[in-house]
Structures are given as C-alpha cells and as structure tokens.
Short mmCIF file of C-alpha atoms in Angstrom, two decimals:
data_model
loop_
_atom_site.label_atom_id
_atom_site.label_comp_id
_atom_site.label_asym_id
_atom_site.label_seq_id
_atom_site.Cartn_x
_atom_site.Cartn_y
_atom_site.Cartn_z
CA PRO W 1333 -132.92 39.38 -1.41
CA PRO W 1334 -129.26 38.85 -1.92
CA PHE W 1335 -128.44 36.38 -4.75
CA PRO W 1336 -125.61 34.04 -4.62
CA PRO W 1337 -122.25 35.27 -6.05
CA SER W 1338 -121.77 34.70 -9.70
CA ASN W 1339 -125.40 33.39 -9.26
CA VAL W 1340 -124.26 29.86 -8.05
CA CYS W 1341 -125.16 28.07 -5.04
CA LEU W 1342 -123.61 24.91 -3.70
CA ARG W 1343 -124.37 21.44 -1.91
CA GLY W 1344 -122.03 18.81 -0.79
CA GLY W 1345 -122.75 15.58 0.21
CA SER W 1346 -122.83 11.83 -0.61
CA PHE W 1347 -123.70 10.28 -4.21
CA ASP W 1348 -124.67 6.99 -5.00
CA ASP W 1349 -122.66 5.76 -8.42
CA ARG W 1350 -125.72 3.72 -9.72
CA TYR W 1351 -127.70 6.86 -10.60
CA ARG W 1352 -124.70 8.45 -12.74
CA ASP W 1353 -126.69 7.76 -15.80
CA PHE W 1354 -129.41 9.90 -14.44
CA PHE W 1355 -127.18 12.79 -14.58
CA ALA W 1356 -126.46 13.46 -18.45
CA LYS W 1357 -126.39 16.64 -19.73
CA GLY W 1358 -129.51 18.08 -20.75
CA ARG W 1359 -131.67 16.11 -18.84
CA LYS W 1360 -134.76 18.21 -17.10
CA PHE W 1361 -135.79 16.45 -13.91
CA ARG W 1362 -137.76 17.41 -10.56
CA GLN W 1363 -136.20 17.46 -7.23
CA PRO W 1364 -138.83 15.78 -4.99
CA ALA W 1365 -137.80 17.34 -1.57
CA TYR W 1366 -136.53 20.17 -0.41
CA LEU W 1367 -132.86 20.95 -1.72
CA ALA W 1368 -130.73 23.11 0.86
CA THR W 1369 -127.91 25.24 -0.90
CA SER W 1370 -125.27 27.63 0.34
CA PHE W 1371 -123.67 30.94 -0.96
CA SER W 1372 -120.38 29.40 -0.11
CA GLU W 1373 -118.08 26.35 -1.49
CA ASP W 1374 -116.35 26.42 1.73
CA VAL W 1375 -119.64 25.31 3.61
CA ALA W 1376 -120.45 22.88 1.00
CA ARG W 1377 -117.05 21.15 1.07
CA ASN W 1378 -117.22 21.17 4.55
CA PHE W 1379 -120.41 19.06 4.50
CA ILE W 1380 -118.51 16.54 2.16
CA GLU W 1381 -115.42 16.31 4.68
CA MET W 1382 -117.97 15.61 7.17
CA ARG W 1383 -119.41 12.71 5.46
CA GLY W 1384 -116.25 11.77 4.06
CA GLY W 1385 -115.72 8.43 2.18
CA SER W 1386 -115.46 7.69 -1.59
CA ASP W 1387 -118.97 8.30 -2.81
CA CYS W 1388 -118.84 12.39 -2.33
CA VAL W 1389 -120.42 15.05 -4.86
CA LEU W 1390 -120.28 18.89 -5.23
CA TRP W 1391 -123.67 20.15 -6.61
CA ARG W 1392 -123.34 23.47 -8.20
CA VAL W 1393 -126.70 24.82 -8.88
CA ARG W 1394 -126.86 27.79 -11.65
CA ILE W 1395 -129.62 30.72 -10.99
CA ASP W 1396 -130.64 32.70 -14.01
CA PRO W 1397 -128.61 36.17 -13.80
CA GLU W 1398 -131.63 38.14 -14.80
CA ARG W 1399 -134.80 36.41 -14.19
CA LYS W 1400 -133.50 34.55 -11.11
CA CYS W 1401 -135.66 31.66 -9.41
CA VAL W 1402 -139.23 32.22 -8.11
CA HIS W 1403 -139.57 29.01 -6.28
CA VAL W 1404 -136.31 29.52 -3.77
CA ASN W 1405 -135.94 31.11 -0.66
CA LEU W 1406 -133.36 32.70 1.29
CA VAL W 1407 -132.81 31.16 4.73
CA LYS W 1408 -130.47 33.23 7.26
CA LYS W 1409 -130.98 31.02 10.55
CA THR W 1410 -129.12 28.03 9.58
CA ASN W 1411 -127.07 25.80 11.89
CA VAL W 1412 -124.28 27.13 10.24
CA GLU W 1413 -123.30 30.63 11.57
CA GLY W 1414 -123.07 33.33 8.92
CA GLU W 1415 -124.15 31.04 6.30
CA GLU W 1416 -126.44 32.03 3.46
CA GLU W 1417 -128.90 29.46 2.31
CA TYR W 1418 -131.17 29.05 -0.80
CA LEU W 1419 -133.73 26.28 -0.12
CA PHE W 1420 -135.61 25.25 -3.28
CA ALA W 1421 -139.09 24.18 -2.39
CA PRO W 1422 -139.91 20.37 -3.25
CA TYR W 1423 -140.22 19.28 -6.73
CA SER W 1424 -137.93 22.19 -8.29
CA ALA W 1425 -137.32 21.65 -11.59
CA PHE W 1426 -133.47 21.70 -12.88
CA THR W 1427 -131.51 20.98 -15.90
CA VAL W 1428 -128.30 18.93 -15.75
CA ARG W 1429 -125.44 21.58 -17.69
CA GLU W 1430 -122.63 19.15 -16.79
CA ALA W 1431 -121.66 15.92 -14.65
CA GLU W 1432 -118.01 15.42 -14.17
CA TRP W 1433 -117.16 12.03 -12.50
CA ARG W 1434 -114.06 12.23 -10.53
CA ASP W 1435 -112.58 10.00 -7.77
CA GLY W 1436 -115.78 10.63 -5.77
CA SER W 1437 -113.55 11.19 -2.54
CA ASP W 1438 -113.88 14.02 -0.07
CA ALA W 1439 -110.72 15.46 -1.46
CA ASP W 1440 -111.87 14.92 -5.14
CA PRO W 1441 -115.89 14.91 -5.53
CA HIS W 1442 -117.64 14.23 -8.37
CA VAL W 1443 -119.04 17.71 -9.54
CA ILE W 1444 -122.52 17.66 -10.91
CA GLU W 1445 -123.81 21.32 -12.42
CA LEU W 1446 -127.60 22.27 -12.68
CA GLU W 1447 -129.54 25.05 -14.15
CA ALA W 1448 -132.60 25.84 -11.61
CA ALA W 1449 -135.85 26.64 -13.63
CA VAL W 1450 -136.61 30.27 -13.46
CA ASP W 1451 -140.24 29.27 -12.49
CA ASN W 1452 -141.51 25.64 -11.88
CA LYS W 1453 -144.80 26.52 -13.44
CA GLU W 1454 -143.03 26.76 -16.72
CA GLU W 1455 -141.65 23.13 -16.63
CA PRO W 1456 -143.91 20.14 -17.41
CA GLU W 1457 -145.06 18.49 -14.38
CA ASP W 1458 -144.45 14.80 -15.55
CA LEU W 1459 -140.67 15.51 -15.54
CA PRO W 1460 -138.84 12.49 -13.93
CA LEU W 1461 -137.76 12.77 -10.43
CA ALA W 1462 -134.38 12.91 -9.09
CA PRO W 1463 -133.36 9.48 -7.77
CA TRP W 1464 -130.47 11.31 -5.72
CA SER W 1465 -129.62 14.80 -4.49
#
C-alpha cells in the first residue's frame, strides 16, 4: 500500500488549550478513538480553515520509515475527492515529538508532532489516554 510522502500524515482541527500540558515532549499515550489523517497538508489546513476560530491545531504524525505502522489502514473512499487517508485504530499509541504553541488561529495554528508506534502490541496497555485529538 502507499505510504505518506516523507512518512508524515496530517490532521487539522480544533484544540482545547486546557490540555497543552498533556502534549509534553516525550509523553507516550493512546488515542481512544479512530484518528483520521491525510497525506496532504493542504487537506489538513482546509479542515482548519473550515473550522476557523482561535483554537486550531495542525497535527503531524510521523511513521517509522523502515518498520512502518501495523495498526493503520489506508482509506481511499473519503468525503474529500482524491484524498488518501490513514485511519489509525482506536487506542493507537503515539509519542509526542514536539509541540509548538502558536497563536492557535486558523492562519497560525498550534503544531503538535507525534510519532506513531510501529505496533500497538509493543506498547504498554496502561498508557494515559489522550484528552483531545
């Protein structure tokens, strides 16, 4: 199956600033719901623009370039024509690589970079759950 360019997929949306401290560099966590991401930064930024407001975020999810990720599915039939989407399974594990707290507007969203676990089975089951995604 295709892999995202530069092994990075993206997601744009809103963010609740109360949870900034949770997304500290090095923190491992699980995402309790499906997490849809796009291969295209333009698509992710379009979701941010549609949402608008002063509490926006761009998520960058890095995939291991050699081992890839076994708990993600490629979705080709989406609501965005031509989009290639990676859909992470519920309770997927991630590590925060970096969080840039910016203006948070649709023009200058916060940027949170995550590393997707290669295999959820290799990660502890009792990781904290993400309060926001």
